[in-house]
Short mmCIF file of C-alpha atoms and ligand atoms in Angstrom, two decimals:
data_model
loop_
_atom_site.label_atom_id
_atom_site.label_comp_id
_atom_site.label_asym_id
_atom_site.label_seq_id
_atom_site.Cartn_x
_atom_site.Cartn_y
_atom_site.Cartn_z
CA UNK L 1 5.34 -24.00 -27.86
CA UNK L 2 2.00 -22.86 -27.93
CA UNK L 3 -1.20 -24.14 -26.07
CA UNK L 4 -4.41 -23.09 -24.71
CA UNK L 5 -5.69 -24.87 -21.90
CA UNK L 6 -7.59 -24.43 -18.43
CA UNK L 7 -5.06 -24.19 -15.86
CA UNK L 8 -1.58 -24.91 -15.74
CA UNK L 9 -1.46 -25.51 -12.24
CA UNK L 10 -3.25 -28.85 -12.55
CA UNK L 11 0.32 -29.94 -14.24
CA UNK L 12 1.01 -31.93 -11.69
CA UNK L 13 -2.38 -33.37 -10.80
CA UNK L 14 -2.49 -34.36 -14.75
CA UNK L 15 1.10 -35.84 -14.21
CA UNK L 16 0.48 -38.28 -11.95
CA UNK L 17 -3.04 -39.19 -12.78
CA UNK L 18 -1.15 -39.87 -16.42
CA UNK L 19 1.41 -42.48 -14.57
CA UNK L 20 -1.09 -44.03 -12.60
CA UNK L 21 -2.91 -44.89 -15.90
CA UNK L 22 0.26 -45.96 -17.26
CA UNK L 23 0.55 -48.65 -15.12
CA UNK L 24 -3.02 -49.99 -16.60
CA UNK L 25 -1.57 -50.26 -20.10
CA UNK L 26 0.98 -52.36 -20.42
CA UNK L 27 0.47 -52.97 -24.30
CA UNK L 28 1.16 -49.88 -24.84
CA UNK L 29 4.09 -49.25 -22.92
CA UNK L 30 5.71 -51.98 -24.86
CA UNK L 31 4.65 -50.33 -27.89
CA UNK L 32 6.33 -46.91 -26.69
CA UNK L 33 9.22 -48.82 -25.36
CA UNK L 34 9.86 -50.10 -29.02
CA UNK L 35 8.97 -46.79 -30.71
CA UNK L 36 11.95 -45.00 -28.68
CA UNK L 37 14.25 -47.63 -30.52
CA UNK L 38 12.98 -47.65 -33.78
CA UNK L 39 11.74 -44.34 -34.60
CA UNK L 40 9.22 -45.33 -36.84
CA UNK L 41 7.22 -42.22 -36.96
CA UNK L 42 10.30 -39.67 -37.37
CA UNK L 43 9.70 -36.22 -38.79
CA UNK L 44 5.79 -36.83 -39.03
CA UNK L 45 3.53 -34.30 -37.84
CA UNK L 46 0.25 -35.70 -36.05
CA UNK L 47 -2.95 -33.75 -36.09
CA UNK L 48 -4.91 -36.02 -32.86
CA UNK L 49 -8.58 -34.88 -32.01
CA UNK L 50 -8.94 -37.38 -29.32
CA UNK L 51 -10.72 -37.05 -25.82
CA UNK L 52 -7.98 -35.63 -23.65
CA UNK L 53 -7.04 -37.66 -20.72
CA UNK L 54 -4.81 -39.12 -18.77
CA UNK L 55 -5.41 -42.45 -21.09
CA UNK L 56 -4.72 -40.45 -24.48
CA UNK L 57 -1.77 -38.76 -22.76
CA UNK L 58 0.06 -41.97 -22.69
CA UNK L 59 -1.06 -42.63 -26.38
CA UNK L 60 0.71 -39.13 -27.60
CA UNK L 61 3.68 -39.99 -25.23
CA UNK L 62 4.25 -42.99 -27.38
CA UNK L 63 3.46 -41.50 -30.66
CA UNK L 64 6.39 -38.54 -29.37
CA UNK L 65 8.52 -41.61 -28.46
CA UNK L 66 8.15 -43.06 -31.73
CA UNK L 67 9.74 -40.02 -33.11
CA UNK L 68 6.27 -37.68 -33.94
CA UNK L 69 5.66 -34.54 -33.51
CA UNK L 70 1.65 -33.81 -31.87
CA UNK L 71 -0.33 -30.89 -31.81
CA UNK L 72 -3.79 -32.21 -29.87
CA UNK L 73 -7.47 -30.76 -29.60
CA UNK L 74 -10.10 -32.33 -27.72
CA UNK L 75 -12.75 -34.41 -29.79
CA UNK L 76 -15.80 -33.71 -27.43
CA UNK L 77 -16.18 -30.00 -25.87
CA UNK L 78 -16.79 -31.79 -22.58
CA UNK L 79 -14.74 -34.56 -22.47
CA UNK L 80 -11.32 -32.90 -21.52
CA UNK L 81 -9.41 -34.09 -18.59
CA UNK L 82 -7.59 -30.01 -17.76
CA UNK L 83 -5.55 -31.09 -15.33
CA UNK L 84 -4.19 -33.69 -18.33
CA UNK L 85 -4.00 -30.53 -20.41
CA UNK L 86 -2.03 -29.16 -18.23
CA UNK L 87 0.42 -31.71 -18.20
CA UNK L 88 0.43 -32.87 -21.39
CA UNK L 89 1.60 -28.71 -22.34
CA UNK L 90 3.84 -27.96 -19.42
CA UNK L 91 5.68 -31.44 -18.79
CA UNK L 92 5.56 -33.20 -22.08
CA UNK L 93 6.41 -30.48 -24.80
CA UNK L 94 2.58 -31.04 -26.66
CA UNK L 95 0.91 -28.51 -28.73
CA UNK L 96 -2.58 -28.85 -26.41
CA UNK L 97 -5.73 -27.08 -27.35
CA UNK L 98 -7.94 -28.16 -24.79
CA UNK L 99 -10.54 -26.81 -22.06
CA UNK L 100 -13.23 -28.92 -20.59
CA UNK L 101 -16.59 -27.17 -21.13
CA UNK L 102 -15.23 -25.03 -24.43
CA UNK L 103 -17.98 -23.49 -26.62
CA UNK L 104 -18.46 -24.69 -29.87
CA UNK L 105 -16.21 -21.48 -31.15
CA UNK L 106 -13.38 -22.36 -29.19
CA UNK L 107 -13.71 -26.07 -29.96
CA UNK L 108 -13.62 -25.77 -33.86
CA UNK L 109 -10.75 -22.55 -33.07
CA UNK L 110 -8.38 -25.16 -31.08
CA UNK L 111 -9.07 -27.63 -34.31
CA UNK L 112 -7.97 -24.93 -36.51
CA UNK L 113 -4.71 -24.14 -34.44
CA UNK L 114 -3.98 -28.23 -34.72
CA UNK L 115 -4.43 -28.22 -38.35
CA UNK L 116 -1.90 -25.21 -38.68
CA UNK L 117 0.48 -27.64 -38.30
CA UNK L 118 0.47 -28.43 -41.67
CA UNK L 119 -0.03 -32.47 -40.36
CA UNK L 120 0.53 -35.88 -42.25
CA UNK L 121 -1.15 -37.61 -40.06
CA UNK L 122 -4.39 -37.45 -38.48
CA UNK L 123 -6.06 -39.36 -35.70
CA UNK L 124 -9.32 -38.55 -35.22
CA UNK L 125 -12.13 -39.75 -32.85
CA UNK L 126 -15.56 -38.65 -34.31
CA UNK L 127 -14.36 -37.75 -37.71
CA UNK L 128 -14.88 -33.56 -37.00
CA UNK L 129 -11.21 -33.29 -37.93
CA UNK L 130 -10.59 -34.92 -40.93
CA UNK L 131 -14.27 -33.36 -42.22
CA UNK L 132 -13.33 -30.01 -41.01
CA UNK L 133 -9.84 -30.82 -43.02
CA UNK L 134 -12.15 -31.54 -46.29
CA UNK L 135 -14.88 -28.69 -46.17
CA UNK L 136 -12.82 -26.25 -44.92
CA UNK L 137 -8.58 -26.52 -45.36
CA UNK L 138 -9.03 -28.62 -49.10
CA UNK L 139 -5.92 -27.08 -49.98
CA UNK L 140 -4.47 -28.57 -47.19
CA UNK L 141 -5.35 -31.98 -47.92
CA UNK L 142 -3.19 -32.97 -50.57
CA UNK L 143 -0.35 -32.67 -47.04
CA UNK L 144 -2.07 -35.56 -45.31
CA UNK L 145 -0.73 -38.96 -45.93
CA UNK L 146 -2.94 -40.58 -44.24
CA UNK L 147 -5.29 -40.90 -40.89
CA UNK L 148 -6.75 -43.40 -38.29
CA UNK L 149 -10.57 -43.37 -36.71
CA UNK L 150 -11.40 -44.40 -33.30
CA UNK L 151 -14.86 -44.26 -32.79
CA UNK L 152 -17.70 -46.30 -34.87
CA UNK L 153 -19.75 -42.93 -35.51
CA UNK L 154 -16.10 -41.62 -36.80
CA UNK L 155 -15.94 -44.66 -39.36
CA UNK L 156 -19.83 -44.34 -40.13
CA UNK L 157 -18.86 -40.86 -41.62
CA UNK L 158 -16.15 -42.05 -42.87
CA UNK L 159 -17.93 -44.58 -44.69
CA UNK L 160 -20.36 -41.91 -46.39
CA UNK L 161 -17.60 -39.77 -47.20
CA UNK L 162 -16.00 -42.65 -49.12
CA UNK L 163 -19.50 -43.58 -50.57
CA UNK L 164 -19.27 -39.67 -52.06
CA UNK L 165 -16.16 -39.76 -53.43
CA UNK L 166 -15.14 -36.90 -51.07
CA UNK L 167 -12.44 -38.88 -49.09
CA UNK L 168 -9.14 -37.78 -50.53
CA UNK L 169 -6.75 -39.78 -48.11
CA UNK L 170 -6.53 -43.58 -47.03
CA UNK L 171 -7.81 -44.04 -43.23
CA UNK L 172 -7.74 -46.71 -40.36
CA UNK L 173 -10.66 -47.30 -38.90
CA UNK L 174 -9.45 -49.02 -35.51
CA UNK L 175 -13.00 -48.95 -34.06
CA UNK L 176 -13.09 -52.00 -36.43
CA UNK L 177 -10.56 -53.85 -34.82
CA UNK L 178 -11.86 -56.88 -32.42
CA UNK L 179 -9.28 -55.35 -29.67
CA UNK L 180 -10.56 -52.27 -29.93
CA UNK L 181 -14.52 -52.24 -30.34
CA UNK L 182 -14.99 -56.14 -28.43
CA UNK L 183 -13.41 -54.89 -25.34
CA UNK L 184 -13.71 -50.48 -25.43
CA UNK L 185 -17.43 -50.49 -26.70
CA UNK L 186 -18.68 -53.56 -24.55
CA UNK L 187 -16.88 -53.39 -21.31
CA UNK L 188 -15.35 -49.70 -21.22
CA UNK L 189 -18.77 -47.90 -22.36
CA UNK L 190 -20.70 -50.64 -20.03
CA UNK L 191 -19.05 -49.50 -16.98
CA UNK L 192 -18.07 -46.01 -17.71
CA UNK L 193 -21.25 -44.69 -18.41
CA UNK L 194 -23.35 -46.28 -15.59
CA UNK L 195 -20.02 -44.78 -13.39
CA UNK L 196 -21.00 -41.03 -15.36
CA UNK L 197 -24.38 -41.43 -14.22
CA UNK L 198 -23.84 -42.39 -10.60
CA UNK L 199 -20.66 -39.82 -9.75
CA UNK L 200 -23.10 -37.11 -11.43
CA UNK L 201 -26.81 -38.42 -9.48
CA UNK L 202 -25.44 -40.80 -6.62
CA UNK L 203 -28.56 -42.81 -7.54
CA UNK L 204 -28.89 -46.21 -6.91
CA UNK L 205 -29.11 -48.48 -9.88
CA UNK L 206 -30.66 -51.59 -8.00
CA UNK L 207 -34.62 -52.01 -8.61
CA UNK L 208 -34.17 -49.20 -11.41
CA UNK L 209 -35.58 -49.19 -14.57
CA UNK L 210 -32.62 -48.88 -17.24
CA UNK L 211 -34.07 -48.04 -20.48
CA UNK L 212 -30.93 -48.64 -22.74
CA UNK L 213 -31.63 -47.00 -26.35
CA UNK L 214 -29.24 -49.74 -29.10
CA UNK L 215 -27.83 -52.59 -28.57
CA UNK L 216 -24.85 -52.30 -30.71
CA UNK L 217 -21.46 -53.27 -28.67
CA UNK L 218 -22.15 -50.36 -26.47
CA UNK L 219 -25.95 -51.07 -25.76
CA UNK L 220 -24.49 -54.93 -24.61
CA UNK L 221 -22.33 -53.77 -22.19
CA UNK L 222 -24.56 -50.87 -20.82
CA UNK L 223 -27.26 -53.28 -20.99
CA UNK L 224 -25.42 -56.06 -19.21
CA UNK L 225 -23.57 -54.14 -16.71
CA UNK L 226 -26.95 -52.34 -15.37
CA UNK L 227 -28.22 -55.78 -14.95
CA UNK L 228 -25.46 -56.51 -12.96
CA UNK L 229 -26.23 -53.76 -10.67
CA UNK L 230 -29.73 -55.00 -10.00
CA UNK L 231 -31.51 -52.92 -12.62
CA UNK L 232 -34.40 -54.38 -14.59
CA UNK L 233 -33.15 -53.68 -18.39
CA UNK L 234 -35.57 -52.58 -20.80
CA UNK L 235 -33.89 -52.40 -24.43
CA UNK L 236 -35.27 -50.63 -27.53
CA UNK L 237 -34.01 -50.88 -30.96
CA UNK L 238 -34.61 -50.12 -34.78
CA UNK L 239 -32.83 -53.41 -35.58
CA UNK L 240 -34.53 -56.91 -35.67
CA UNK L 241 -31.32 -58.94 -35.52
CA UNK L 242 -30.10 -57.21 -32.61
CA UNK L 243 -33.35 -56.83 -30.95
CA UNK L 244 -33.82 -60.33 -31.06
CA UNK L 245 -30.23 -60.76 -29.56
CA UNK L 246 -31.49 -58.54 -26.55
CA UNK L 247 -34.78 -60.92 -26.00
CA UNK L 248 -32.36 -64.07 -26.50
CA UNK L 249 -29.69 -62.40 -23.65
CA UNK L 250 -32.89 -62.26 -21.65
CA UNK L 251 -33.64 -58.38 -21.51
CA UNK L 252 -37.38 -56.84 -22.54
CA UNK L 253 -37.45 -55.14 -25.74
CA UNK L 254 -40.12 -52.58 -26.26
CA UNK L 255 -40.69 -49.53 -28.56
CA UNK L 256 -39.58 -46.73 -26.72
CA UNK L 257 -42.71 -44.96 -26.37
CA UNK L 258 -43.48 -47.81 -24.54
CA UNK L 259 -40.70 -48.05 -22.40
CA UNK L 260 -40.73 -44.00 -21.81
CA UNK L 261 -43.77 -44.40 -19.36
CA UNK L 262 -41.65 -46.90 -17.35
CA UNK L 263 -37.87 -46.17 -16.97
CA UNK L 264 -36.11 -44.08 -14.03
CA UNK L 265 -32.85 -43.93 -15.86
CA UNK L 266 -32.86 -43.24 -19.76
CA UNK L 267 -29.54 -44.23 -21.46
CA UNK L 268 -28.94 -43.66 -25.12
CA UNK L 269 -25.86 -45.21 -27.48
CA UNK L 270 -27.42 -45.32 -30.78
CA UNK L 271 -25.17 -42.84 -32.73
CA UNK L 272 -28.59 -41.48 -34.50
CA UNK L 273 -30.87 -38.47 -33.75
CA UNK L 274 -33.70 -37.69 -31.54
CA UNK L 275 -34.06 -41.47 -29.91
CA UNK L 276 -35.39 -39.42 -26.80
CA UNK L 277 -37.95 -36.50 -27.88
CA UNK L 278 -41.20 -34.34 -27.64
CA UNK L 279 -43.49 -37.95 -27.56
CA UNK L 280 -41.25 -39.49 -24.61
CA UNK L 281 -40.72 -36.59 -22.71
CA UNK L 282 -44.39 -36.02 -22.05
CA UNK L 283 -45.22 -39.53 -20.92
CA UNK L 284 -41.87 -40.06 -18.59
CA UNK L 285 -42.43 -40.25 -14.76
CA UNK L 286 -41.48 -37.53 -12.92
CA UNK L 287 -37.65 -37.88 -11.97
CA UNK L 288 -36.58 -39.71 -14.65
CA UNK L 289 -32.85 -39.42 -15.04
CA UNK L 290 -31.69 -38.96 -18.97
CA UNK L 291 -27.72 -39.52 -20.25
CA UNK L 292 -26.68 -40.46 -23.49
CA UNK L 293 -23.37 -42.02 -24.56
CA UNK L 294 -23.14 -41.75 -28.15
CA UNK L 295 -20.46 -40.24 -29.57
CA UNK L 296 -22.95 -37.27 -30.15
CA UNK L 297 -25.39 -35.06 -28.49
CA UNK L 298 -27.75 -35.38 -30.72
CA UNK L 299 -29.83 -38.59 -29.39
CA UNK L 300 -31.78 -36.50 -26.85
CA UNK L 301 -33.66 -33.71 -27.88
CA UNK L 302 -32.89 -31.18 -25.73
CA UNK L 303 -34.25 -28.31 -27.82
CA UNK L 304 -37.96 -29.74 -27.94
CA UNK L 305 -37.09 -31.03 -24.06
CA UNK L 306 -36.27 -27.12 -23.11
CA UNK L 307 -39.61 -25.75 -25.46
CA UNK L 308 -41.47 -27.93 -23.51
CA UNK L 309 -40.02 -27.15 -20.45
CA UNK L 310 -40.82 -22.79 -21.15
CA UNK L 311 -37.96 -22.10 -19.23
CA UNK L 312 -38.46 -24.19 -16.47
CA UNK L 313 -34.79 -25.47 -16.10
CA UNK L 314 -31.72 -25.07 -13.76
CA UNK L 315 -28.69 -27.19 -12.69
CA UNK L 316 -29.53 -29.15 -9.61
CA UNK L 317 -25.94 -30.52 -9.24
CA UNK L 318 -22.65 -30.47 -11.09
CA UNK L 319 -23.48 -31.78 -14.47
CA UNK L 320 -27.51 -32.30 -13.66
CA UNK L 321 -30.00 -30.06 -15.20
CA UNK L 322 -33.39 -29.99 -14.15
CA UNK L 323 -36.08 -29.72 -17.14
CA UNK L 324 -39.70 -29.30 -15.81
CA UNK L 325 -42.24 -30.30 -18.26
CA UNK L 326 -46.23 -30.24 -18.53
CA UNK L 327 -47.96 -30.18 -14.96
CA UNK L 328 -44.47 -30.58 -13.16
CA UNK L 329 -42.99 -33.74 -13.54
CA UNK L 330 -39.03 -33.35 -13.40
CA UNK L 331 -36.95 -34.50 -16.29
CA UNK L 332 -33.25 -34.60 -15.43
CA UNK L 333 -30.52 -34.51 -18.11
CA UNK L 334 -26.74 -36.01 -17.27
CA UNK L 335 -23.83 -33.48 -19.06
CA UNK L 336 -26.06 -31.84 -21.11
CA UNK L 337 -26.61 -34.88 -23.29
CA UNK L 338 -23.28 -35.31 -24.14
CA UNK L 339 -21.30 -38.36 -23.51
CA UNK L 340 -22.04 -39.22 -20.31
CA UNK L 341 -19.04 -41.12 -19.67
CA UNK L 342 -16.35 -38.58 -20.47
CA UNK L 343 -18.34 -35.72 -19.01
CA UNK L 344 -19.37 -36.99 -15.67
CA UNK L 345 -17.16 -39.26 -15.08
CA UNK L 346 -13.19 -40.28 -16.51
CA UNK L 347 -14.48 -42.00 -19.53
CA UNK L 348 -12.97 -45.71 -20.40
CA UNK L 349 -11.12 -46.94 -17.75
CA UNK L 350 -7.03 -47.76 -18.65
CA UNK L 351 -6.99 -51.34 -18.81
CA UNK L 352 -9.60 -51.26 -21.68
CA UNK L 353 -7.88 -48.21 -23.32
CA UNK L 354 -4.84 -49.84 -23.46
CA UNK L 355 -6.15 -52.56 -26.17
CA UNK L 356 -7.47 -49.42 -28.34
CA UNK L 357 -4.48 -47.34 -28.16
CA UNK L 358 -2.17 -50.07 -29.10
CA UNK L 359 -4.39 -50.58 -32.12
CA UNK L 360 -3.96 -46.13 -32.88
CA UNK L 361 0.05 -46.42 -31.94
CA UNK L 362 -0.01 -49.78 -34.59
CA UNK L 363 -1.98 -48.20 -37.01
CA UNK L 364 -0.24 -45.27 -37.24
CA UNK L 365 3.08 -47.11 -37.99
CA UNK L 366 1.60 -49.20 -40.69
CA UNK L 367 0.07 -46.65 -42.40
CA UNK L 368 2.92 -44.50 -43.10
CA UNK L 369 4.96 -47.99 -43.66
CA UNK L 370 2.49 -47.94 -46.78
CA UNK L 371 2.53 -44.55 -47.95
CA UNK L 372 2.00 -44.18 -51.32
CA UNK L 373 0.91 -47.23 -52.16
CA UNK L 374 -3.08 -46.81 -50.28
CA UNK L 375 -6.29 -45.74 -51.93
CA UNK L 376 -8.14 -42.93 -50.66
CA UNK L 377 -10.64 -45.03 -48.53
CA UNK L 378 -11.50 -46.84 -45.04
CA UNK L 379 -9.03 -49.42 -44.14
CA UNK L 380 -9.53 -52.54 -41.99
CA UNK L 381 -6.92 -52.73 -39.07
CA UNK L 382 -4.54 -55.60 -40.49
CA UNK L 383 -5.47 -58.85 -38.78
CA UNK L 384 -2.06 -59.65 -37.85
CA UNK L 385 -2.12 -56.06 -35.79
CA UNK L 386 -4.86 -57.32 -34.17
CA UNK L 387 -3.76 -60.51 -33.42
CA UNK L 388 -1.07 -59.58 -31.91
CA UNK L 389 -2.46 -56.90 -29.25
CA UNK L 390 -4.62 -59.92 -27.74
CA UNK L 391 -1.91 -62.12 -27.70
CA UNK L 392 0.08 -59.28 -25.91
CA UNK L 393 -2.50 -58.44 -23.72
CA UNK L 394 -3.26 -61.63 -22.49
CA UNK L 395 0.85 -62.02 -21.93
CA UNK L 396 0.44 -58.88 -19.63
CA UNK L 397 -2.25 -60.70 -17.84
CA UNK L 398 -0.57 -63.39 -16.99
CA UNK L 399 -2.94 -65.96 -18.84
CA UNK L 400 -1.76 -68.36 -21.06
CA UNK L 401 -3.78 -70.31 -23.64
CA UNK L 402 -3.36 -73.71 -25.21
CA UNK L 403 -1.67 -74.68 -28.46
CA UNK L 404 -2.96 -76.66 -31.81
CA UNK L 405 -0.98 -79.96 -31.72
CA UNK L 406 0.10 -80.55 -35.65
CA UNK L 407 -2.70 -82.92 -35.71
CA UNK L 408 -5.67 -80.08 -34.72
CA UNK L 409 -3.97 -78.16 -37.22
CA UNK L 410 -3.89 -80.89 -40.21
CA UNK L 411 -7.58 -81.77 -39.35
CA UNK L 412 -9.11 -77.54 -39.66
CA UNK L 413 -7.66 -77.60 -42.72
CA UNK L 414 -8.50 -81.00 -44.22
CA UNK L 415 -12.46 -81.50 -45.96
CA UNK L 416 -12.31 -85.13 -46.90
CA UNK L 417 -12.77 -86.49 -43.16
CA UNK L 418 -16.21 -86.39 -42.17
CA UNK L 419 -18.75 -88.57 -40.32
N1 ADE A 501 -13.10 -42.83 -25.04
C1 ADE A 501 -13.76 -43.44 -24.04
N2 ADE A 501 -13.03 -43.44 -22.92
C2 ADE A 501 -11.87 -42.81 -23.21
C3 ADE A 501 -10.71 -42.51 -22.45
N3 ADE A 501 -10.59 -42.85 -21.18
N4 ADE A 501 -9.73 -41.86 -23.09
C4 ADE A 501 -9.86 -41.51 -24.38
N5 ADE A 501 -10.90 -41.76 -25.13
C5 ADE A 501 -11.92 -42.42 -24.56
#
């Protein structure tokens, strides 16, 4: 079985940090529990470019269970868990092509080796698979039945590959789900990345200024979280609806050239282009601390922060690099603009990851149930899928909810009683 990976002595580190996560998804487990009966994803090959770590090792444990076969890259070249790696290639049997801090060579090289397994299914996070699979492998294409999407920039592309006509095979986009992007955007990227930040600065977040940079699902939960923590939010977006959402949830909104002369802490989640640059950097105070956790690293822009900076630049901690600009002010940038979450810190944490991996291990089943008779475009996860992972999750929770009586349940769907 082949692999490339950091170290396999961190097996056994990876091993256990896998269990303990384990016990944190419950959903999941059920759904593996049921796949080792039933089988349903026998004699499939899976092609998964998903962050590797100890949460996605349970996810290609179940897919395995259910009868798959995986060969796995990493979706970010930062966001790889090695001692995970490790484990996931020594102890579980995977095809792994993963090292945290790869190059962009060996990145798109370990995506290569995955996709020389000839796949039928592919579950991507990002969409650089399945676009690598179109501009590059076409004439592999025609292999693929099908393929799921984790990640709203993943289903954005997606989206404007379907609007092109170049999407050849029918895909999931779980992001859409309400168990996936409700809970995983809001609450996982709202904690994770304010934990990325602090395990990479120790700063503390009380009295701060927290520019946040979107206030999609992600921006709320960053947004509310650092509130939580004593910060005073400052929001920016492109977006009246949600801008006005941000006001109306009680945080400032101001254009960010604005709110570059005031933050401390700079935190992007836009999933577009140069939301920090050239204009912002100049006016920042000196210290400002800048992450972004878009799927991305594309939101700060770190080639017009290092011209300005004339080589003025070094790593003042593990994952902190220094950028001085103009007179001297210091302008310090959290894993090289990459997702700050996964790169810093662990990324998600289970519990959350749970709800979106049930949705992948789900999806995965019902799309092969329907080979053959799909389209070549983005698919909604089916409601009842959906459904069914809250109703299971809140089971594993222990919280029970209340019941229509026949009488609620004449009543929503009568119109002729009124006033
Ligand atoms: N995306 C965000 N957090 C993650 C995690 N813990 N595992 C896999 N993908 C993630």
């Amino acid at each position: 079985m082949s692999h490339d990976i950091a170290d396999a002595g961190l097996a056994e580190l990876g091993q256990k940090r896998i269990a303990w996560a384990d016990t944190h998804m419950p959903v999941l487990a059920s759904i593996r529990e049921r796949f080792a009966k039933e089988r349903p994803l026998e004699g499939v090959t899976v092609a998964a470019c998903l962050h590797i770590t100890t949460e996605t090792a349970n996810l290609l444990k179940t897919l395995v269970a259910g009868g798959a076969s995986v060969a796995a890259c990493a979706s970010n070249p930062l966001s790889t868990q090695d001692d995970v790696a490790a484990a996931l290639a020594l102890e579980e049997g995977i095809e792994i092509y993963a090292i945290k801090g790869e190059d962009t060579e060996t990145y798109y090289r370990h995506m290569d080796a995955v996709l020389d397994r000839h796949p039928q299914l592919t579950m991507d996070d990002g969409c650089d698979l399945v676009s690598r699979l179109h501009q590059s492998r076409a004439a592999q294409v025609p292999e693929v039945l099908a393929g799921t999407e984790e990640t709203t920039t993943g289903v954005i592309r997606l989206r404007a590959m379907q609007a092109d006509g170049a999407l050849r095979f029918p895909i999931v986009a779980v992001n859409d789900a309400n168990t996936k992007h409700m809970f995983d955007n809001r609450y996982g990227t709202g904690q994770s990345t304010l934990d990325g930040i602090v395990r990479a600065t120790n700063v503390l977040l009380a009295g701060k200024v927290i520019v946040v940079a979107g206030y999609g699902y992600c921006g709320k939960g960053v947004s509310s979280r650092a509130k939580g923590m004593g910060a005073q939010v400052v929001v920016t977006e492109v977006d009246p609806l949600r801008a006005l959402e941000a006001v109306m949830d009680g945080f400032r909104v101001e254009p960010m050239i604005d709110a570059a002369r005031e933050g401390d802490i700079f935190i992007t989640v836009t999933g577009d282009r140069d939301v920090l640059r050239a204009e912002h950097f100049q006016v920042m105070k000196d210290g400002a601390i800048l992450a972004n956790s878009g799927h991305f690293d594309i939101e700060i822009d770190l080639p017009a922060l290092a011209a300005l900076a004339e080589g003025r630049r070094r790593e003042v901690r593990p994952f902190v690099e220094e950028f001085v600009v103009g007179e001297g002010r210091r302008v310090l940038v959290v894993a090289e603009g990459r997702l700050v979450n996964l790169g810093a810190a662990e990324g998600h944490p289970a519990a959350v990851m749970d709800m979106s991996f049930a949705n992948q291990a789900l999806c995965a089943e019902w799309v092969l149930a329907q080979r053959g008779s799909l389209e070549p475009r983005v698919y909604d996860v089916p409601a009842d899928i959906d459904t069914e992972i809250a109703r299971v999750k809140l089971e594993t929770l222990g919280i029970q909810i209340d019941v229509l009586t026949p009488e609620q349940a004449e009543y929503l769907s009568s119109w002729t009683v009124g006033t």
